[in-house]
């Protein structure tokens, strides 16, 4: 006959008789608490819950060690599972998390992972520069690779004044385009990140192909001469600061993910994946926010019918802003690194 | 681990709580998850259709309105693509409408609820899991992991559990149509030790994958010892209708043990009220190659318990017990 610590013989029936009232109280308590949100739980309920939960954990261990039947074990198992889900959950987070993320966490993670960013930058910038050069010197090669119609259309677009003035047509088209930029560009950036899960190959592919196609257009327009060229560069300089940087950062996130898979170092591969997974997600989310800003700029500011000089000025300031944000934000701050 | 602690042939995982107790989760299968996903996709399509209809009301405002409506639709479809699942999972504690309808929930692999980072991350990686079509990559990954995790689950340390299964008692329906012994049929002692009852329960647990005949064979020694203890003698065949008697002869030991279980394990305040949904017992899938091993292990366990039981019984009698 099994003995409890006090030396009193406890058989299965007596055990069930003694403990049943606690189990039932626990069941009603959990179902009641489930219906209300955690911040509104009464403190007496919470202390009851944790006390009962601990005692039921003990009951479950007892039943498991005494072989008192699988039904009893199953029942207590379910009680423990419910209590576990009620008690252990991530701390409720306030909106200050968002501020902390952009003020400290994102730029810090970026600097910590500057290596992955550099790799992504190289994979984007080198094909971009090469294809720009090729398309500039030999437009016919670019026409062959990227398709004559699309390049000519792009060139013609920038050949004339974009908008004469800000009317209803301007507002309508720009809103639609802003939506399109959010969906398309941010989608590409997130894909560049997620495909890092294939040991970085997917990320490479997206960075390379985007570098080449953007370079082709740039080079082709360069070859078209002054009015087109000026329209084009004054258009892209402002939002380019956020957009191009963000796409490369997102690709860097993909490489962080790949790093976790390929080089676990002292960790187990699973641990390494989890660690790098969270880091890389921060990069992708930060890049997503930057792309939302870029889409608004590209939608509403870049095509404004104002002089190119102002656009160059604002665009340079934005580049400076992005670079100094990424290099200096969150240095020596107080928020904890997460 | 006792000898009969479940060999895992199904999709249960054991999670240890900080309090030191072990409890089980049932991992959701690919089929259920696919159904939940399909429901979520339909809801996404519904939301997009609704937004598009609302955008029609912007048309009277001319080109500016139309553009705004179109841009809005694109942004909503972007949010649905990349954040529908993660927002629901973050705010509904690991559930989306589809998952809720199927009784699924995303939890961390240590059993604790997910936080927003887990939710967003595991759903971003859908973009990798769904390649090249219909989640092929995710499916392969699920086949290769014990917790049926796709890439997003692996990287962000989550698993999808089936919560409805937790509430089904696996041996609840065992003694549904069994008669208890009247006291008069047992002239000697009218009690069975707890441990012996637990052994019988184990023997009949539906995840002990044993054929009926083999179970009868395993039951025989224990049944005979118990008959002696209780002083129970099988009734003679009813001369008017001997048919029933002979039909049940093949499983007389199994039947006897079930009746013992009914009589002594299910006292009114005991486990009877604990067995929820006893009518809903689900058969566990049979894995053929496991059968022999299970039978052998169960037989070992029952036999070792039998010798304990006989020793106890002998000791009782040695003390000049309470036999009539």
Short mmCIF file of N, CA and C in Angstrom, two decimals, chain A residues 11-13 16-17 20 23 27 34 53-54 57-58 60-61 64-75 77-82 84-85 87-90 93 168-169 171-173 175-180 182-183 186-187 190-191 193-195 197-198 257 270 273-275 277-278 280-281 284-285 296 300, chain B residues 2 5-6 17-25 63-64 67-68 70-71 74-75 77-78 81-83 93 108-117 120-121 124-125 127-128 131 137 151 154-157 163 166-172 194-195 198 201-202 205 264-267 269-271 273-276 301:
data_model
loop_
_atom_site.label_atom_id
_atom_site.label_comp_id
_atom_site.label_asym_id
_atom_site.label_seq_id
_atom_site.Cartn_x
_atom_site.Cartn_y
_atom_site.Cartn_z
N UNK A 11 -4.90 5.01 -0.58
CA UNK A 11 -5.20 4.22 -1.75
C UNK A 11 -5.88 5.10 -2.77
N UNK A 12 -6.13 4.50 -3.92
CA UNK A 12 -6.59 5.29 -5.04
C UNK A 12 -7.91 6.00 -4.73
N UNK A 13 -8.84 5.24 -4.13
CA UNK A 13 -10.15 5.86 -3.87
C UNK A 13 -10.05 7.00 -2.87
N UNK A 16 -8.59 9.98 -4.54
CA UNK A 16 -9.55 10.69 -5.38
C UNK A 16 -10.55 11.45 -4.53
N UNK A 17 -11.03 10.80 -3.46
CA UNK A 17 -12.00 11.47 -2.60
C UNK A 17 -11.43 12.75 -2.02
N UNK A 20 -10.63 15.46 -5.03
CA UNK A 20 -11.58 15.83 -6.07
C UNK A 20 -12.10 17.24 -5.97
N UNK A 23 -9.74 19.55 -7.57
CA UNK A 23 -9.74 19.46 -9.03
C UNK A 23 -10.92 20.21 -9.61
N UNK A 27 -11.00 23.37 -12.10
CA UNK A 27 -11.68 23.37 -13.41
C UNK A 27 -12.56 24.60 -13.57
N UNK A 34 -10.63 31.93 -18.17
CA UNK A 34 -10.47 31.94 -19.62
C UNK A 34 -11.38 32.95 -20.28
N UNK A 53 -2.72 24.79 -9.11
CA UNK A 53 -1.97 24.22 -10.23
C UNK A 53 -0.78 23.42 -9.73
N UNK A 54 -0.06 23.99 -8.78
CA UNK A 54 1.10 23.27 -8.26
C UNK A 54 0.68 21.96 -7.60
N UNK A 57 -0.13 19.44 -10.23
CA UNK A 57 1.10 18.91 -10.82
C UNK A 57 1.64 17.78 -9.94
N UNK A 58 1.58 18.00 -8.65
CA UNK A 58 2.05 16.97 -7.72
C UNK A 58 1.17 15.73 -7.84
N UNK A 60 -0.49 14.72 -10.37
CA UNK A 60 -0.21 14.01 -11.63
C UNK A 60 1.04 13.15 -11.50
N UNK A 61 2.09 13.71 -10.89
CA UNK A 61 3.32 12.93 -10.71
C UNK A 61 3.03 11.70 -9.87
N UNK A 64 1.16 9.16 -11.88
CA UNK A 64 2.04 8.53 -12.86
C UNK A 64 2.96 7.52 -12.20
N UNK A 65 3.47 7.84 -11.02
CA UNK A 65 4.43 6.92 -10.40
C UNK A 65 3.73 5.72 -9.77
N UNK A 66 2.44 5.85 -9.40
CA UNK A 66 1.76 4.75 -8.75
C UNK A 66 1.01 3.85 -9.73
N UNK A 67 0.99 4.25 -11.02
CA UNK A 67 0.25 3.44 -11.99
C UNK A 67 -1.21 3.35 -11.62
N UNK A 68 -1.81 4.47 -11.26
CA UNK A 68 -3.20 4.42 -10.85
C UNK A 68 -4.17 4.56 -12.01
N UNK A 69 -3.80 4.04 -13.12
CA UNK A 69 -4.77 3.97 -14.21
C UNK A 69 -4.66 5.14 -15.16
N UNK A 70 -4.88 4.83 -16.43
CA UNK A 70 -4.62 5.84 -17.44
C UNK A 70 -5.72 6.89 -17.50
N UNK A 71 -6.93 6.52 -17.06
CA UNK A 71 -7.99 7.52 -17.17
C UNK A 71 -7.77 8.66 -16.20
N UNK A 72 -7.38 8.28 -14.98
CA UNK A 72 -7.08 9.29 -13.98
C UNK A 72 -5.91 10.15 -14.44
N UNK A 73 -4.92 9.48 -15.01
CA UNK A 73 -3.73 10.18 -15.48
C UNK A 73 -4.11 11.17 -16.58
N UNK A 74 -4.94 10.67 -17.50
CA UNK A 74 -5.38 11.51 -18.61
C UNK A 74 -6.13 12.75 -18.10
N UNK A 75 -7.00 12.52 -17.14
CA UNK A 75 -7.79 13.61 -16.60
C UNK A 75 -6.89 14.67 -15.97
N UNK A 77 -3.75 15.05 -16.51
CA UNK A 77 -2.93 15.59 -17.59
C UNK A 77 -3.64 16.78 -18.25
N UNK A 78 -4.92 16.60 -18.51
CA UNK A 78 -5.68 17.69 -19.13
C UNK A 78 -5.78 18.90 -18.21
N UNK A 79 -5.98 18.64 -16.91
CA UNK A 79 -6.04 19.76 -15.97
C UNK A 79 -4.72 20.52 -15.97
N UNK A 80 -3.61 19.78 -15.93
CA UNK A 80 -2.30 20.44 -15.93
C UNK A 80 -2.11 21.24 -17.21
N UNK A 81 -2.51 20.64 -18.34
CA UNK A 81 -2.34 21.34 -19.62
C UNK A 81 -3.12 22.65 -19.62
N UNK A 82 -4.35 22.61 -19.11
CA UNK A 82 -5.15 23.84 -19.08
C UNK A 82 -4.52 24.89 -18.18
N UNK A 84 -1.44 25.11 -17.29
CA UNK A 84 -0.20 25.55 -17.91
C UNK A 84 -0.47 26.66 -18.91
N UNK A 85 -1.48 26.45 -19.75
CA UNK A 85 -1.80 27.45 -20.76
C UNK A 85 -2.33 28.73 -20.14
N UNK A 87 -1.53 29.89 -17.06
CA UNK A 87 -0.53 30.57 -16.24
C UNK A 87 0.64 31.11 -17.06
N UNK A 88 1.13 30.27 -17.98
CA UNK A 88 2.32 30.68 -18.69
C UNK A 88 1.95 31.28 -20.03
N UNK A 89 2.12 32.54 -20.14
CA UNK A 89 1.95 33.15 -21.45
C UNK A 89 2.90 34.33 -21.51
N UNK A 90 3.16 34.80 -22.71
CA UNK A 90 4.12 35.89 -22.81
C UNK A 90 3.51 37.13 -22.16
N UNK A 93 2.31 43.08 -23.93
CA UNK A 93 3.25 44.11 -24.34
C UNK A 93 2.51 45.39 -24.67
N UNK A 168 -6.68 66.29 -59.76
CA UNK A 168 -7.32 65.05 -59.33
C UNK A 168 -6.63 63.84 -59.96
N UNK A 169 -6.18 64.00 -61.22
CA UNK A 169 -5.54 62.89 -61.89
C UNK A 169 -4.27 62.49 -61.15
N UNK A 171 -3.56 63.02 -57.93
CA UNK A 171 -3.87 62.41 -56.63
C UNK A 171 -4.29 60.96 -56.80
N UNK A 172 -5.19 60.72 -57.78
CA UNK A 172 -5.69 59.37 -57.97
C UNK A 172 -4.59 58.40 -58.36
N UNK A 173 -3.83 58.78 -59.38
CA UNK A 173 -2.78 57.87 -59.85
C UNK A 173 -1.74 57.62 -58.78
N UNK A 175 -2.07 57.71 -55.48
CA UNK A 175 -2.55 56.81 -54.42
C UNK A 175 -2.48 55.37 -54.87
N UNK A 176 -2.94 55.13 -56.09
CA UNK A 176 -2.91 53.76 -56.60
C UNK A 176 -1.48 53.24 -56.64
N UNK A 177 -0.55 54.11 -57.10
CA UNK A 177 0.83 53.67 -57.21
C UNK A 177 1.44 53.41 -55.83
N UNK A 178 1.11 54.25 -54.85
CA UNK A 178 1.64 54.05 -53.49
C UNK A 178 1.23 52.66 -52.99
N UNK A 179 -0.05 52.31 -53.20
CA UNK A 179 -0.52 50.98 -52.82
C UNK A 179 0.25 49.89 -53.53
N UNK A 180 0.48 50.12 -54.82
CA UNK A 180 1.22 49.13 -55.60
C UNK A 180 2.65 48.95 -55.07
N UNK A 182 3.74 49.46 -52.03
CA UNK A 182 3.72 48.72 -50.76
C UNK A 182 3.65 47.23 -51.05
N UNK A 183 2.67 46.85 -51.88
CA UNK A 183 2.45 45.43 -52.12
C UNK A 183 3.64 44.80 -52.82
N UNK A 186 7.57 45.73 -50.92
CA UNK A 186 7.70 45.09 -49.62
C UNK A 186 7.59 43.58 -49.76
N UNK A 187 6.72 43.15 -50.68
CA UNK A 187 6.61 41.72 -50.94
C UNK A 187 7.94 41.14 -51.39
N UNK A 190 10.32 40.98 -48.36
CA UNK A 190 10.00 39.89 -47.43
C UNK A 190 10.36 38.54 -48.04
N UNK A 191 10.18 38.44 -49.35
CA UNK A 191 10.53 37.18 -50.02
C UNK A 191 12.04 36.97 -49.97
N UNK A 193 13.91 37.88 -47.75
CA UNK A 193 14.21 37.42 -46.40
C UNK A 193 13.85 35.94 -46.23
N UNK A 194 12.59 35.61 -46.54
CA UNK A 194 12.11 34.26 -46.24
C UNK A 194 12.88 33.19 -47.01
N UNK A 195 13.27 33.52 -48.25
CA UNK A 195 13.96 32.51 -49.05
C UNK A 195 15.39 32.29 -48.57
N UNK A 197 15.87 30.93 -45.99
CA UNK A 197 15.76 29.61 -45.36
C UNK A 197 16.36 28.51 -46.24
N UNK A 198 16.45 28.75 -47.56
CA UNK A 198 17.12 27.78 -48.43
C UNK A 198 18.61 28.11 -48.47
N UNK A 257 19.61 34.34 -41.47
CA UNK A 257 18.88 33.08 -41.34
C UNK A 257 19.74 31.92 -41.88
N UNK A 270 19.54 23.48 -33.95
CA UNK A 270 18.21 24.00 -33.61
C UNK A 270 18.30 25.30 -32.83
N UNK A 273 19.40 28.08 -35.03
CA UNK A 273 18.31 28.56 -35.88
C UNK A 273 17.41 29.53 -35.12
N UNK A 274 17.06 29.16 -33.89
CA UNK A 274 16.17 30.02 -33.11
C UNK A 274 16.81 31.37 -32.85
N UNK A 275 18.08 31.33 -32.45
CA UNK A 275 18.78 32.58 -32.14
C UNK A 275 18.84 33.48 -33.37
N UNK A 277 17.12 33.20 -36.06
CA UNK A 277 15.78 33.45 -36.58
C UNK A 277 15.23 34.76 -36.04
N UNK A 278 15.31 34.96 -34.73
CA UNK A 278 14.77 36.18 -34.13
C UNK A 278 15.54 37.40 -34.62
N UNK A 280 17.15 37.77 -37.43
CA UNK A 280 16.88 38.05 -38.83
C UNK A 280 15.49 38.65 -39.00
N UNK A 281 14.54 38.19 -38.15
CA UNK A 281 13.19 38.73 -38.25
C UNK A 281 13.17 40.22 -37.95
N UNK A 284 14.12 42.03 -41.04
CA UNK A 284 13.06 42.04 -42.05
C UNK A 284 11.94 43.01 -41.68
N UNK A 285 11.57 43.03 -40.39
CA UNK A 285 10.49 43.93 -39.97
C UNK A 285 10.90 45.39 -40.10
N UNK A 296 5.36 55.66 -49.65
CA UNK A 296 4.67 56.94 -49.55
C UNK A 296 5.46 58.04 -50.27
N UNK A 300 3.91 59.94 -53.45
CA UNK A 300 3.41 61.31 -53.37
C UNK A 300 4.48 62.38 -53.53
N UNK B 2 8.02 3.65 -16.79
CA UNK B 2 7.67 2.28 -16.44
C UNK B 2 7.75 1.44 -17.69
N UNK B 5 5.25 2.48 -20.24
CA UNK B 5 5.10 3.87 -20.68
C UNK B 5 5.07 3.86 -22.20
N UNK B 6 4.16 4.66 -22.74
CA UNK B 6 3.85 4.52 -24.16
C UNK B 6 5.09 4.62 -25.05
N UNK B 17 6.65 20.51 -17.30
CA UNK B 17 6.40 21.85 -16.79
C UNK B 17 7.51 22.21 -15.81
N UNK B 18 7.64 23.53 -15.52
CA UNK B 18 8.62 23.94 -14.51
C UNK B 18 8.35 23.29 -13.16
N UNK B 19 7.11 22.85 -12.93
CA UNK B 19 6.78 22.22 -11.66
C UNK B 19 7.22 20.76 -11.63
N UNK B 20 7.76 20.28 -12.75
CA UNK B 20 8.28 18.92 -12.75
C UNK B 20 7.28 17.87 -13.16
N UNK B 21 6.06 18.29 -13.55
CA UNK B 21 5.10 17.29 -14.01
C UNK B 21 5.19 17.16 -15.52
N UNK B 22 4.96 15.97 -16.02
CA UNK B 22 4.95 15.76 -17.47
C UNK B 22 3.51 15.78 -17.95
N UNK B 23 3.24 16.45 -19.04
CA UNK B 23 1.95 16.23 -19.66
C UNK B 23 2.07 16.20 -21.16
N UNK B 24 1.02 15.70 -21.78
CA UNK B 24 1.12 15.40 -23.20
C UNK B 24 0.37 16.40 -24.06
N UNK B 25 0.91 16.64 -25.25
CA UNK B 25 0.18 17.36 -26.29
C UNK B 25 0.01 16.42 -27.47
N UNK B 63 -11.43 60.70 -60.22
CA UNK B 63 -10.17 59.97 -60.35
C UNK B 63 -9.43 59.83 -59.04
N UNK B 64 -9.47 60.88 -58.22
CA UNK B 64 -8.77 60.83 -56.93
C UNK B 64 -9.34 59.69 -56.09
N UNK B 67 -8.44 56.16 -57.52
CA UNK B 67 -7.05 55.82 -57.24
C UNK B 67 -6.85 55.42 -55.79
N UNK B 68 -7.49 56.20 -54.90
CA UNK B 68 -7.37 55.91 -53.47
C UNK B 68 -7.93 54.52 -53.17
N UNK B 70 -8.24 51.98 -55.22
CA UNK B 70 -7.39 50.93 -55.79
C UNK B 70 -6.13 50.72 -54.95
N UNK B 71 -5.51 51.85 -54.55
CA UNK B 71 -4.34 51.75 -53.69
C UNK B 71 -4.67 51.06 -52.38
N UNK B 74 -4.89 47.34 -52.76
CA UNK B 74 -3.55 46.73 -52.85
C UNK B 74 -2.90 46.62 -51.48
N UNK B 75 -3.06 47.67 -50.67
CA UNK B 75 -2.44 47.64 -49.34
C UNK B 75 -3.10 46.56 -48.47
N UNK B 77 -4.54 43.89 -49.49
CA UNK B 77 -4.16 42.54 -49.94
C UNK B 77 -2.72 42.22 -49.51
N UNK B 78 -1.87 43.26 -49.45
CA UNK B 78 -0.51 43.04 -48.93
C UNK B 78 -0.56 42.62 -47.46
N UNK B 81 -1.78 39.13 -47.11
CA UNK B 81 -0.76 38.16 -47.53
C UNK B 81 0.26 37.89 -46.44
N UNK B 82 0.76 38.96 -45.83
CA UNK B 82 1.93 38.80 -44.96
C UNK B 82 1.60 38.84 -43.49
N UNK B 83 0.44 39.38 -43.11
CA UNK B 83 0.18 39.55 -41.68
C UNK B 83 -1.14 38.95 -41.18
N UNK B 93 -3.86 34.12 -29.11
CA UNK B 93 -3.05 33.10 -28.45
C UNK B 93 -2.84 31.86 -29.34
N UNK B 108 4.66 27.15 -28.39
CA UNK B 108 6.09 26.89 -28.49
C UNK B 108 6.35 25.41 -28.19
N UNK B 109 7.53 24.94 -28.58
CA UNK B 109 7.78 23.51 -28.39
C UNK B 109 7.89 23.15 -26.92
N UNK B 110 8.07 24.12 -26.02
CA UNK B 110 8.03 23.78 -24.60
C UNK B 110 6.63 23.91 -24.03
N UNK B 111 5.65 24.09 -24.90
CA UNK B 111 4.26 24.10 -24.46
C UNK B 111 3.73 25.46 -24.06
N UNK B 112 4.58 26.46 -23.99
CA UNK B 112 4.10 27.78 -23.57
C UNK B 112 3.51 28.53 -24.77
N UNK B 113 2.62 29.49 -24.51
CA UNK B 113 2.01 30.24 -25.62
C UNK B 113 3.04 31.05 -26.39
N UNK B 114 2.76 31.30 -27.66
CA UNK B 114 3.70 32.02 -28.50
C UNK B 114 3.62 33.52 -28.24
N UNK B 115 4.69 34.24 -28.56
CA UNK B 115 4.62 35.70 -28.51
C UNK B 115 4.58 36.24 -29.94
N UNK B 116 4.34 37.57 -30.10
CA UNK B 116 4.18 38.11 -31.45
C UNK B 116 5.35 37.80 -32.38
N UNK B 117 6.58 37.78 -31.84
CA UNK B 117 7.73 37.51 -32.71
C UNK B 117 7.63 36.11 -33.31
N UNK B 120 4.83 36.25 -36.05
CA UNK B 120 5.19 36.91 -37.30
C UNK B 120 6.23 36.09 -38.05
N UNK B 121 7.24 35.63 -37.33
CA UNK B 121 8.33 34.91 -37.97
C UNK B 121 7.86 33.65 -38.66
N UNK B 124 6.04 34.54 -41.81
CA UNK B 124 6.86 35.07 -42.89
C UNK B 124 7.46 33.91 -43.70
N UNK B 125 7.88 32.88 -42.97
CA UNK B 125 8.56 31.79 -43.67
C UNK B 125 7.60 30.92 -44.48
N UNK B 127 6.45 31.93 -47.08
CA UNK B 127 6.93 32.20 -48.43
C UNK B 127 7.92 31.14 -48.89
N UNK B 128 8.71 30.60 -47.94
CA UNK B 128 9.64 29.52 -48.30
C UNK B 128 8.92 28.17 -48.29
N UNK B 131 6.79 26.89 -51.43
CA UNK B 131 7.43 26.62 -52.72
C UNK B 131 7.56 25.12 -52.97
N UNK B 137 7.64 22.21 -49.81
CA UNK B 137 8.78 22.28 -48.90
C UNK B 137 8.32 22.05 -47.45
N UNK B 151 9.18 24.68 -42.06
CA UNK B 151 10.37 25.49 -41.82
C UNK B 151 10.11 26.63 -40.84
N UNK B 154 10.16 25.38 -37.39
CA UNK B 154 11.50 25.00 -36.94
C UNK B 154 12.31 26.21 -36.51
N UNK B 155 12.30 27.24 -37.36
CA UNK B 155 13.14 28.40 -37.08
C UNK B 155 12.62 29.15 -35.86
N UNK B 156 11.29 29.23 -35.72
CA UNK B 156 10.76 30.03 -34.63
C UNK B 156 10.23 29.17 -33.48
N UNK B 157 10.64 27.89 -33.44
CA UNK B 157 10.48 27.08 -32.24
C UNK B 157 9.01 26.87 -31.85
N UNK B 163 -6.04 20.47 -30.01
CA UNK B 163 -6.54 20.54 -28.63
C UNK B 163 -7.77 19.69 -28.40
N UNK B 166 -7.27 16.30 -26.74
CA UNK B 166 -6.89 16.18 -25.34
C UNK B 166 -8.04 15.72 -24.47
N UNK B 167 -9.26 15.98 -24.90
CA UNK B 167 -10.39 15.76 -24.03
C UNK B 167 -11.01 14.39 -24.18
N UNK B 168 -10.44 13.57 -25.01
CA UNK B 168 -11.05 12.27 -25.23
C UNK B 168 -10.35 11.21 -24.40
N UNK B 169 -11.12 10.56 -23.55
CA UNK B 169 -10.56 9.51 -22.73
C UNK B 169 -10.34 8.27 -23.57
N UNK B 170 -9.17 7.68 -23.44
CA UNK B 170 -8.85 6.62 -24.36
C UNK B 170 -9.33 5.25 -23.92
N UNK B 171 -9.68 5.09 -22.64
CA UNK B 171 -10.20 3.79 -22.25
C UNK B 171 -11.57 3.95 -21.60
N UNK B 172 -12.18 5.08 -21.82
CA UNK B 172 -13.42 5.41 -21.12
C UNK B 172 -14.56 4.46 -21.44
N UNK B 194 -5.27 -2.13 -5.72
CA UNK B 194 -5.21 -1.03 -6.68
C UNK B 194 -4.27 -1.33 -7.84
N UNK B 195 -3.08 -1.80 -7.51
CA UNK B 195 -2.10 -2.01 -8.56
C UNK B 195 -2.58 -3.02 -9.59
N UNK B 198 -4.91 -1.38 -11.87
CA UNK B 198 -4.19 -0.54 -12.83
C UNK B 198 -3.60 -1.38 -13.95
N UNK B 201 -6.29 -2.22 -16.35
CA UNK B 201 -6.57 -1.04 -17.18
C UNK B 201 -5.55 -0.89 -18.29
N UNK B 202 -4.29 -1.06 -17.90
CA UNK B 202 -3.23 -0.98 -18.90
C UNK B 202 -3.43 -1.99 -20.02
N UNK B 205 -6.05 -0.72 -22.37
CA UNK B 205 -5.92 0.60 -22.98
C UNK B 205 -5.93 0.45 -24.50
N UNK B 264 -14.68 -3.17 -9.31
CA UNK B 264 -13.82 -2.63 -8.27
C UNK B 264 -13.16 -1.30 -8.63
N UNK B 265 -12.99 -1.02 -9.90
CA UNK B 265 -12.30 0.21 -10.27
C UNK B 265 -13.27 1.38 -10.38
N UNK B 266 -14.54 1.07 -10.64
CA UNK B 266 -15.46 2.17 -10.87
C UNK B 266 -16.39 2.37 -9.71
N UNK B 267 -15.84 2.69 -8.55
CA UNK B 267 -16.75 3.02 -7.46
C UNK B 267 -17.39 4.35 -7.78
N UNK B 269 -17.86 7.23 -6.56
CA UNK B 269 -17.24 8.54 -6.46
C UNK B 269 -15.89 8.57 -7.17
N UNK B 270 -15.55 7.48 -7.78
CA UNK B 270 -14.20 7.38 -8.32
C UNK B 270 -14.09 7.85 -9.74
N UNK B 271 -13.45 7.04 -10.53
CA UNK B 271 -13.07 7.46 -11.87
C UNK B 271 -14.25 7.60 -12.81
N UNK B 273 -16.93 9.31 -12.85
CA UNK B 273 -17.31 10.67 -13.19
C UNK B 273 -16.16 11.41 -13.88
N UNK B 274 -14.95 10.86 -13.81
CA UNK B 274 -13.82 11.56 -14.42
C UNK B 274 -13.72 11.29 -15.91
N UNK B 275 -14.26 10.16 -16.33
CA UNK B 275 -14.10 9.80 -17.73
C UNK B 275 -15.06 10.62 -18.57
N UNK B 276 -14.51 11.65 -19.18
CA UNK B 276 -15.38 12.50 -20.01
C UNK B 276 -15.53 11.87 -21.39
N UNK B 301 4.81 -7.57 -18.42
CA UNK B 301 4.37 -6.70 -17.34
C UNK B 301 3.29 -7.37 -16.51
#
